[in-house]
Amino acid sequence: MDIDTSVPSPARMYDYYLGGKDHFASDRRAAEEIYTQIPDLPEVARDNRAFLRRAVRALADAGIRQFIDVGTGLPTQGSVHEIAQAIDPASRIVYVDNDPIVLAHARALLTSAPEGATAYIDADLRKPEEIFDHPDVRALIDLDQPVGLLMVAVLHFITDEEDPRRLLSRYRSRLAPGSHIALAHATKEDRPPEAVQKMTDVYRRASAPFNFRTREQILSFFDGTDLVEPGLVHCPDWRREPGTRPSRSAGWNFAGVGALPATAL
Ligand SMILES: C[S@@+](CC[C@H](N)C(=O)[O-])C[C@H]1O[C@@H](n2cnc3c(N)ncnc32)[C@H](O)[C@@H]1O
């Protein structure tokens, strides 16, 4: 497997923001350069991860028992299977990522998972058909039943030319009614232009570019779904746990969960 340590990778940079240990000098340099403009970035990453955990818990509480987590990232505390299988040990999870370092750590990611209920596939989110038709997905996920599709902090690595909105419609076309899509995405709305520019410039030198979007663009990714409460809000505000303080990081990511309407009988 080819891991190019000289080119920063989004997965390893995110691991650095979160205080993990799977990053190289190029990732740390890139991250530190962004911190000159966005010193709160580690908090933004933690808030994003906390949204993912709350969303998975909400979906599991609502009865979803199968999840596809696209853009998994490196193993960190509170992985999707840990949350979903704590609620129902029979929950099934497929992780999807295209970064070789995530693949290298997939074994570690899966050690706490019961065999046969969790899988990792090395695939690109720009090819939804390859994901849905992958043997491990077919073995674990019943596409006639509702699925929790997670696209958390990953679509901003897809360019406008690659058309994330159209991509999502291809995902929706494969999901059963009652499925849910949980999505978080970076925004440039009301953000300091120099900070947006710095982040964009640094990721231009990384293995995937970073594409900030407006709230309206992010909202369009939920086409064909009904947004559940509280709608599309800043990450830390999505069903914030009672007693927790508003985060200073609010403003960099919008997050929401959309439900595919159940068909009328
Ligand atoms: C910022 S991390 C987010 C991790 C996790 N979803 C979370 O929110 O905590 C983005 C992840 O998406 C993965 N990724 C980026 N582009 C991808 C693509 N085209 N296909 C699959 N995974 C991709 C990266 O490798 C990285 O692990």
mmCIF file of C-alpha atoms and ligand atoms in Angstrom:
data_model
loop_
_atom_site.group_PDB
_atom_site.id
_atom_site.type_symbol
_atom_site.label_atom_id
_atom_site.label_comp_id
_atom_site.label_asym_id
_atom_site.label_seq_id
_atom_site.Cartn_x
_atom_site.Cartn_y
_atom_site.Cartn_z
ATOM 1 C CA MET A 1 0.000 0.000 0.000
ATOM 2 C CA ASP A 2 1.299 3.448 -0.966
ATOM 3 C CA ILE A 3 1.229 6.061 1.755
ATOM 4 C CA ASP A 4 2.758 9.311 0.543
ATOM 5 C CA THR A 5 3.958 10.994 3.728
ATOM 6 C CA SER A 6 5.148 14.123 1.918
ATOM 7 C CA VAL A 7 1.673 15.239 0.783
ATOM 8 C CA PRO A 8 -0.751 16.244 3.571
ATOM 9 C CA SER A 9 -3.881 14.087 3.677
ATOM 10 C CA PRO A 10 -7.308 15.230 4.928
ATOM 11 C CA ALA A 11 -7.688 12.077 7.049
ATOM 12 C CA ARG A 12 -4.313 12.568 8.787
ATOM 13 C CA MET A 13 -4.778 16.328 9.226
ATOM 14 C CA TYR A 14 -8.167 15.702 10.824
ATOM 15 C CA ASP A 15 -6.524 13.149 13.105
ATOM 16 C CA TYR A 16 -4.024 15.865 14.135
ATOM 17 C CA TYR A 17 -6.849 18.352 14.857
ATOM 18 C CA LEU A 18 -8.479 15.716 17.063
ATOM 19 C CA GLY A 19 -5.283 15.034 19.011
ATOM 20 C CA GLY A 20 -4.677 11.578 17.462
ATOM 21 C CA LYS A 21 -1.280 10.124 16.632
ATOM 22 C CA ASP A 22 -1.554 9.008 13.003
ATOM 23 C CA HIS A 23 -0.031 11.974 11.178
ATOM 24 C CA PHE A 24 3.256 12.946 9.598
ATOM 25 C CA ALA A 25 5.337 16.149 9.510
ATOM 26 C CA SER A 26 3.641 17.336 6.300
ATOM 27 C CA ASP A 27 0.187 17.015 7.929
ATOM 28 C CA ARG A 28 1.284 18.842 11.087
ATOM 29 C CA ARG A 29 2.895 21.666 9.092
ATOM 30 C CA ALA A 30 -0.261 22.092 7.001
ATOM 31 C CA ALA A 31 -2.485 22.086 10.100
ATOM 32 C CA GLU A 32 -0.277 24.573 11.959
ATOM 33 C CA GLU A 33 -0.382 26.892 8.970
ATOM 34 C CA ILE A 34 -4.204 26.860 9.095
ATOM 35 C CA TYR A 35 -4.123 27.460 12.870
ATOM 36 C CA THR A 36 -2.485 30.858 12.196
ATOM 37 C CA GLN A 37 -5.888 31.936 10.835
ATOM 38 C CA ILE A 38 -8.240 29.468 12.556
ATOM 39 C CA PRO A 39 -6.800 28.714 16.010
ATOM 40 C CA ASP A 40 -10.104 27.084 17.049
ATOM 41 C CA LEU A 41 -9.887 24.395 14.370
ATOM 42 C CA PRO A 42 -9.353 21.531 16.872
ATOM 43 C CA GLU A 43 -12.571 22.608 18.571
ATOM 44 C CA VAL A 44 -14.351 22.725 15.202
ATOM 45 C CA ALA A 45 -13.216 19.120 14.584
ATOM 46 C CA ARG A 46 -14.304 17.976 18.057
ATOM 47 C CA ASP A 47 -17.714 19.620 17.588
ATOM 48 C CA ASN A 48 -18.081 17.943 14.209
ATOM 49 C CA ARG A 49 -17.255 14.558 15.708
ATOM 50 C CA ALA A 50 -19.709 15.191 18.558
ATOM 51 C CA PHE A 51 -22.435 15.928 15.994
ATOM 52 C CA LEU A 52 -21.707 12.585 14.320
ATOM 53 C CA ARG A 53 -22.083 10.783 17.664
ATOM 54 C CA ARG A 54 -25.367 12.555 18.519
ATOM 55 C CA ALA A 55 -26.746 11.907 15.032
ATOM 56 C CA VAL A 56 -25.919 8.179 15.175
ATOM 57 C CA ARG A 57 -27.503 7.930 18.624
ATOM 58 C CA ALA A 58 -30.634 9.742 17.383
ATOM 59 C CA LEU A 59 -30.916 7.446 14.360
ATOM 60 C CA ALA A 60 -30.366 4.318 16.439
ATOM 61 C CA ASP A 61 -32.953 5.534 18.966
ATOM 62 C CA ALA A 62 -35.342 6.018 16.029
ATOM 63 C CA GLY A 63 -34.896 2.372 15.077
ATOM 64 C CA ILE A 64 -32.181 2.479 12.383
ATOM 65 C CA ARG A 65 -30.096 -0.675 12.628
ATOM 66 C CA GLN A 66 -27.797 -0.355 9.600
ATOM 67 C CA PHE A 67 -25.333 2.409 8.807
ATOM 68 C CA ILE A 68 -23.024 3.301 5.947
ATOM 69 C CA ASP A 69 -20.379 5.768 7.142
ATOM 70 C CA VAL A 70 -18.824 7.412 4.090
ATOM 71 C CA GLY A 71 -15.528 9.196 4.835
ATOM 72 C CA THR A 72 -14.922 7.321 8.068
ATOM 73 C CA GLY A 73 -11.604 8.887 9.057
ATOM 74 C CA LEU A 74 -9.056 7.333 11.385
ATOM 75 C CA PRO A 75 -10.232 5.392 14.428
ATOM 76 C CA THR A 76 -11.187 7.669 17.266
ATOM 77 C CA GLN A 77 -13.293 7.353 20.395
ATOM 78 C CA GLY A 78 -16.990 6.905 19.843
ATOM 79 C CA SER A 79 -16.940 5.196 16.451
ATOM 80 C CA VAL A 80 -20.271 4.597 14.739
ATOM 81 C CA HIS A 81 -20.393 0.873 15.571
ATOM 82 C CA GLU A 82 -19.629 1.517 19.243
ATOM 83 C CA ILE A 83 -22.588 3.881 19.516
ATOM 84 C CA ALA A 84 -25.046 1.920 17.372
ATOM 85 C CA GLN A 85 -24.134 -1.496 18.790
ATOM 86 C CA ALA A 86 -24.395 -0.167 22.372
ATOM 87 C CA ILE A 87 -28.053 0.533 21.563
ATOM 88 C CA ASP A 88 -28.561 -2.719 19.639
ATOM 89 C CA PRO A 89 -25.683 -5.225 19.326
ATOM 90 C CA ALA A 90 -27.284 -6.508 16.107
ATOM 91 C CA SER A 91 -26.700 -3.154 14.343
ATOM 92 C CA ARG A 92 -24.631 -3.453 11.165
ATOM 93 C CA ILE A 93 -22.115 -0.887 9.975
ATOM 94 C CA VAL A 94 -20.057 -0.497 6.827
ATOM 95 C CA TYR A 95 -17.242 2.040 6.899
ATOM 96 C CA VAL A 96 -16.045 3.583 3.624
ATOM 97 C CA ASP A 97 -12.927 5.678 3.001
ATOM 98 C CA ASN A 98 -10.405 6.134 0.199
ATOM 99 C CA ASP A 99 -7.329 7.095 2.215
ATOM 100 C CA PRO A 100 -4.640 4.372 2.457
ATOM 101 C CA ILE A 101 -3.840 5.292 6.069
ATOM 102 C CA VAL A 102 -7.463 4.692 7.053
ATOM 103 C CA LEU A 103 -7.311 1.329 5.292
ATOM 104 C CA ALA A 104 -4.127 0.507 7.221
ATOM 105 C CA HIS A 105 -5.941 1.203 10.490
ATOM 106 C CA ALA A 106 -9.197 -0.490 9.555
ATOM 107 C CA ARG A 107 -8.211 -3.596 11.496
ATOM 108 C CA ALA A 108 -7.739 -1.477 14.632
ATOM 109 C CA LEU A 109 -11.043 0.245 13.939
ATOM 110 C CA LEU A 110 -12.821 -3.089 13.827
ATOM 111 C CA THR A 111 -11.229 -4.789 16.851
ATOM 112 C CA SER A 112 -14.018 -3.656 19.156
ATOM 113 C CA ALA A 113 -16.715 -4.730 16.678
ATOM 114 C CA PRO A 114 -18.470 -8.086 16.812
ATOM 115 C CA GLU A 115 -17.421 -10.174 13.832
ATOM 116 C CA GLY A 116 -19.882 -10.240 10.971
ATOM 117 C CA ALA A 117 -21.652 -7.027 11.916
ATOM 118 C CA THR A 118 -19.098 -4.435 10.846
ATOM 119 C CA ALA A 119 -16.975 -4.065 7.719
ATOM 120 C CA TYR A 120 -14.593 -1.583 6.158
ATOM 121 C CA ILE A 121 -14.340 -1.011 2.432
ATOM 122 C CA ASP A 122 -11.720 0.958 0.545
ATOM 123 C CA ALA A 123 -13.870 2.934 -1.913
ATOM 124 C CA ASP A 124 -14.444 6.407 -3.277
ATOM 125 C CA LEU A 125 -17.621 8.257 -2.454
ATOM 126 C CA ARG A 126 -17.729 9.567 -6.035
ATOM 127 C CA LYS A 127 -18.653 6.035 -7.099
ATOM 128 C CA PRO A 128 -21.847 5.239 -5.167
ATOM 129 C CA GLU A 129 -22.681 2.218 -7.320
ATOM 130 C CA GLU A 130 -19.355 0.585 -6.384
ATOM 131 C CA ILE A 131 -20.200 1.100 -2.730
ATOM 132 C CA PHE A 132 -23.755 -0.247 -2.917
ATOM 133 C CA ASP A 133 -22.727 -3.210 -5.074
ATOM 134 C CA HIS A 134 -19.679 -4.116 -2.980
ATOM 135 C CA PRO A 135 -20.005 -7.695 -1.651
ATOM 136 C CA ASP A 136 -19.476 -6.587 1.964
ATOM 137 C CA VAL A 137 -22.237 -4.006 1.653
ATOM 138 C CA ARG A 138 -24.542 -6.537 0.042
ATOM 139 C CA ALA A 139 -23.753 -9.018 2.808
ATOM 140 C CA LEU A 140 -24.356 -6.624 5.692
ATOM 141 C CA ILE A 141 -26.857 -4.034 4.502
ATOM 142 C CA ASP A 142 -30.409 -4.831 3.442
ATOM 143 C CA LEU A 143 -31.201 -2.039 1.007
ATOM 144 C CA ASP A 144 -34.926 -2.778 1.300
ATOM 145 C CA GLN A 145 -34.738 -1.562 4.900
ATOM 146 C CA PRO A 146 -33.931 1.958 6.158
ATOM 147 C CA VAL A 147 -30.241 2.871 6.306
ATOM 148 C CA GLY A 148 -28.441 5.646 8.169
ATOM 149 C CA LEU A 149 -26.124 7.157 5.558
ATOM 150 C CA LEU A 150 -23.424 9.299 7.168
ATOM 151 C CA MET A 151 -21.660 11.954 5.101
ATOM 152 C CA VAL A 152 -20.038 13.875 7.908
ATOM 153 C CA ALA A 153 -17.333 16.397 6.980
ATOM 154 C CA VAL A 154 -16.609 14.657 3.699
ATOM 155 C CA LEU A 155 -18.565 16.356 0.910
ATOM 156 C CA HIS A 156 -16.374 19.463 1.152
ATOM 157 C CA PHE A 157 -13.647 17.319 -0.446
ATOM 158 C CA ILE A 158 -15.821 17.052 -3.559
ATOM 159 C CA THR A 159 -15.528 19.887 -6.095
ATOM 160 C CA ASP A 160 -18.438 21.705 -7.742
ATOM 161 C CA GLU A 161 -17.463 20.058 -11.048
ATOM 162 C CA GLU A 162 -17.919 16.658 -9.375
ATOM 163 C CA ASP A 163 -21.426 17.873 -8.411
ATOM 164 C CA PRO A 164 -22.084 16.724 -4.827
ATOM 165 C CA ARG A 165 -25.823 17.458 -5.183
ATOM 166 C CA ARG A 166 -26.129 15.073 -8.123
ATOM 167 C CA LEU A 167 -23.985 12.530 -6.301
ATOM 168 C CA LEU A 168 -26.379 12.586 -3.363
ATOM 169 C CA SER A 169 -29.321 11.926 -5.651
ATOM 170 C CA ARG A 170 -27.535 8.753 -6.785
ATOM 171 C CA TYR A 171 -27.212 7.686 -3.137
ATOM 172 C CA ARG A 172 -30.867 8.495 -2.429
ATOM 173 C CA SER A 173 -32.001 6.422 -5.387
ATOM 174 C CA ARG A 174 -30.530 3.322 -3.696
ATOM 175 C CA LEU A 175 -31.951 3.938 -0.216
ATOM 176 C CA ALA A 176 -35.252 2.599 1.127
ATOM 177 C CA PRO A 177 -37.958 4.989 2.363
ATOM 178 C CA GLY A 178 -37.348 5.838 6.005
ATOM 179 C CA SER A 179 -33.581 5.994 5.455
ATOM 180 C CA HIS A 180 -31.797 9.031 6.890
ATOM 181 C CA ILE A 181 -28.843 11.061 5.659
ATOM 182 C CA ALA A 182 -26.696 12.782 8.297
ATOM 183 C CA LEU A 183 -24.464 15.424 6.804
ATOM 184 C CA ALA A 184 -22.029 18.058 8.071
ATOM 185 C CA HIS A 185 -20.278 20.448 5.713
ATOM 186 C CA ALA A 186 -17.916 23.417 6.032
ATOM 187 C CA THR A 187 -19.317 26.838 5.237
ATOM 188 C CA LYS A 188 -17.737 30.116 4.240
ATOM 189 C CA GLU A 189 -20.856 32.034 5.240
ATOM 190 C CA ASP A 190 -20.036 34.906 7.643
ATOM 191 C CA ARG A 191 -16.469 33.615 7.976
ATOM 192 C CA PRO A 192 -13.349 35.820 7.730
ATOM 193 C CA PRO A 193 -12.312 35.709 4.040
ATOM 194 C CA GLU A 194 -8.578 35.464 4.929
ATOM 195 C CA ALA A 195 -9.244 32.362 7.042
ATOM 196 C CA VAL A 196 -11.303 30.755 4.261
ATOM 197 C CA GLN A 197 -8.541 31.583 1.791
ATOM 198 C CA LYS A 198 -5.808 30.139 4.020
ATOM 199 C CA MET A 199 -7.639 26.854 4.495
ATOM 200 C CA THR A 200 -8.400 26.625 0.760
ATOM 201 C CA ASP A 201 -4.750 27.344 -0.150
ATOM 202 C CA VAL A 202 -3.321 24.811 2.297
ATOM 203 C CA TYR A 203 -5.665 22.007 1.145
ATOM 204 C CA ARG A 204 -4.790 22.798 -2.475
ATOM 205 C CA ARG A 205 -1.387 21.270 -1.617
ATOM 206 C CA ALA A 206 -3.045 18.263 0.076
ATOM 207 C CA SER A 207 -4.329 15.066 -1.526
ATOM 208 C CA ALA A 208 -7.861 16.505 -1.792
ATOM 209 C CA PRO A 209 -9.022 20.122 -2.152
ATOM 210 C CA PHE A 210 -11.308 21.830 0.369
ATOM 211 C CA ASN A 211 -14.531 23.378 -0.961
ATOM 212 C CA PHE A 212 -16.371 25.755 1.361
ATOM 213 C CA ARG A 213 -20.047 26.236 0.517
ATOM 214 C CA THR A 214 -22.929 28.546 1.380
ATOM 215 C CA ARG A 215 -25.804 27.486 3.612
ATOM 216 C CA GLU A 216 -28.071 27.443 0.564
ATOM 217 C CA GLN A 217 -25.762 25.066 -1.302
ATOM 218 C CA ILE A 218 -25.511 22.767 1.722
ATOM 219 C CA LEU A 219 -29.297 22.873 2.142
ATOM 220 C CA SER A 220 -29.664 21.692 -1.478
ATOM 221 C CA PHE A 221 -27.803 18.481 -0.533
ATOM 222 C CA PHE A 222 -30.923 17.542 1.477
ATOM 223 C CA ASP A 223 -33.194 17.683 -1.581
ATOM 224 C CA GLY A 224 -35.624 14.771 -1.580
ATOM 225 C CA THR A 225 -35.523 14.451 2.222
ATOM 226 C CA ASP A 226 -37.406 16.033 5.119
ATOM 227 C CA LEU A 227 -35.028 17.703 7.549
ATOM 228 C CA VAL A 228 -35.612 16.476 11.086
ATOM 229 C CA GLU A 229 -35.572 18.926 14.017
ATOM 230 C CA PRO A 230 -33.783 21.305 14.445
ATOM 231 C CA GLY A 231 -33.121 21.529 10.686
ATOM 232 C CA LEU A 232 -29.823 22.699 9.197
ATOM 233 C CA VAL A 233 -27.889 24.459 11.955
ATOM 234 C CA HIS A 234 -24.313 25.001 13.040
ATOM 235 C CA CYS A 235 -22.787 21.708 14.153
ATOM 236 C CA PRO A 236 -22.689 22.327 17.915
ATOM 237 C CA ASP A 237 -26.338 23.463 17.853
ATOM 238 C CA TRP A 238 -27.718 20.225 16.440
ATOM 239 C CA ARG A 239 -29.527 18.741 19.472
ATOM 240 C CA ARG A 240 -26.901 20.106 21.838
ATOM 241 C CA GLU A 241 -26.852 18.122 25.055
ATOM 242 C CA PRO A 242 -28.533 19.949 27.942
ATOM 243 C CA GLY A 243 -26.041 21.646 30.228
ATOM 244 C CA THR A 244 -23.298 21.947 27.583
ATOM 245 C CA ARG A 245 -21.987 25.396 26.699
ATOM 246 C CA PRO A 246 -22.266 26.931 23.215
ATOM 247 C CA SER A 247 -18.994 26.329 21.405
ATOM 248 C CA ARG A 248 -16.635 29.042 20.162
ATOM 249 C CA SER A 249 -16.246 26.970 17.010
ATOM 250 C CA ALA A 250 -19.844 27.517 15.912
ATOM 251 C CA GLY A 251 -20.050 28.901 12.420
ATOM 252 C CA TRP A 252 -17.620 26.759 10.447
ATOM 253 C CA ASN A 253 -19.857 23.742 9.792
ATOM 254 C CA PHE A 254 -23.534 23.284 9.057
ATOM 255 C CA ALA A 255 -25.105 19.995 10.058
ATOM 256 C CA GLY A 256 -28.444 18.316 9.587
ATOM 257 C CA VAL A 257 -30.259 15.020 9.215
ATOM 258 C CA GLY A 258 -32.723 14.431 6.385
ATOM 259 C CA ALA A 259 -35.263 11.595 6.269
ATOM 260 C CA LEU A 260 -36.359 9.973 3.017
ATOM 261 C CA PRO A 261 -40.125 10.099 3.171
ATOM 262 C CA ALA A 262 -41.876 6.789 3.684
ATOM 263 C CA THR A 263 -43.961 5.934 0.619
ATOM 264 C CA ALA A 264 -47.715 6.282 1.038
ATOM 265 C CA LEU A 265 -49.511 2.960 1.374
HETATM 266 C C1 LIG B 1 -12.558 15.310 7.893
HETATM 267 S S1 LIG B 1 -12.553 13.544 7.831
HETATM 268 C C2 LIG B 1 -14.133 13.193 8.550
HETATM 269 C C3 LIG B 1 -14.189 11.872 9.317
HETATM 270 C C4 LIG B 1 -15.528 11.546 9.949
HETATM 271 N N1 LIG B 1 -16.574 11.432 8.942
HETATM 272 C C5 LIG B 1 -15.919 12.594 10.961
HETATM 273 O O1 LIG B 1 -16.736 13.459 10.623
HETATM 274 O O2 LIG B 1 -15.413 12.572 12.079
HETATM 275 C C6 LIG B 1 -12.858 13.238 6.098
HETATM 276 C C7 LIG B 1 -12.639 11.799 5.676
HETATM 277 O O3 LIG B 1 -13.207 11.646 4.369
HETATM 278 C C8 LIG B 1 -12.322 10.862 3.583
HETATM 279 N N2 LIG B 1 -12.543 11.183 2.163
HETATM 280 C C9 LIG B 1 -12.251 12.324 1.498
HETATM 281 N N3 LIG B 1 -12.593 12.224 0.195
HETATM 282 C C10 LIG B 1 -13.121 10.977 0.037
HETATM 283 C C11 LIG B 1 -13.643 10.265 -1.091
HETATM 284 N N4 LIG B 1 -13.685 10.835 -2.300
HETATM 285 N N5 LIG B 1 -14.091 9.001 -0.910
HETATM 286 C C12 LIG B 1 -14.049 8.414 0.326
HETATM 287 N N6 LIG B 1 -13.557 9.045 1.426
HETATM 288 C C13 LIG B 1 -13.095 10.306 1.289
HETATM 289 C C14 LIG B 1 -10.940 11.264 4.063
HETATM 290 O O4 LIG B 1 -9.976 10.269 3.740
HETATM 291 C C15 LIG B 1 -11.168 11.414 5.553
HETATM 292 O O5 LIG B 1 -10.928 10.216 6.244
#
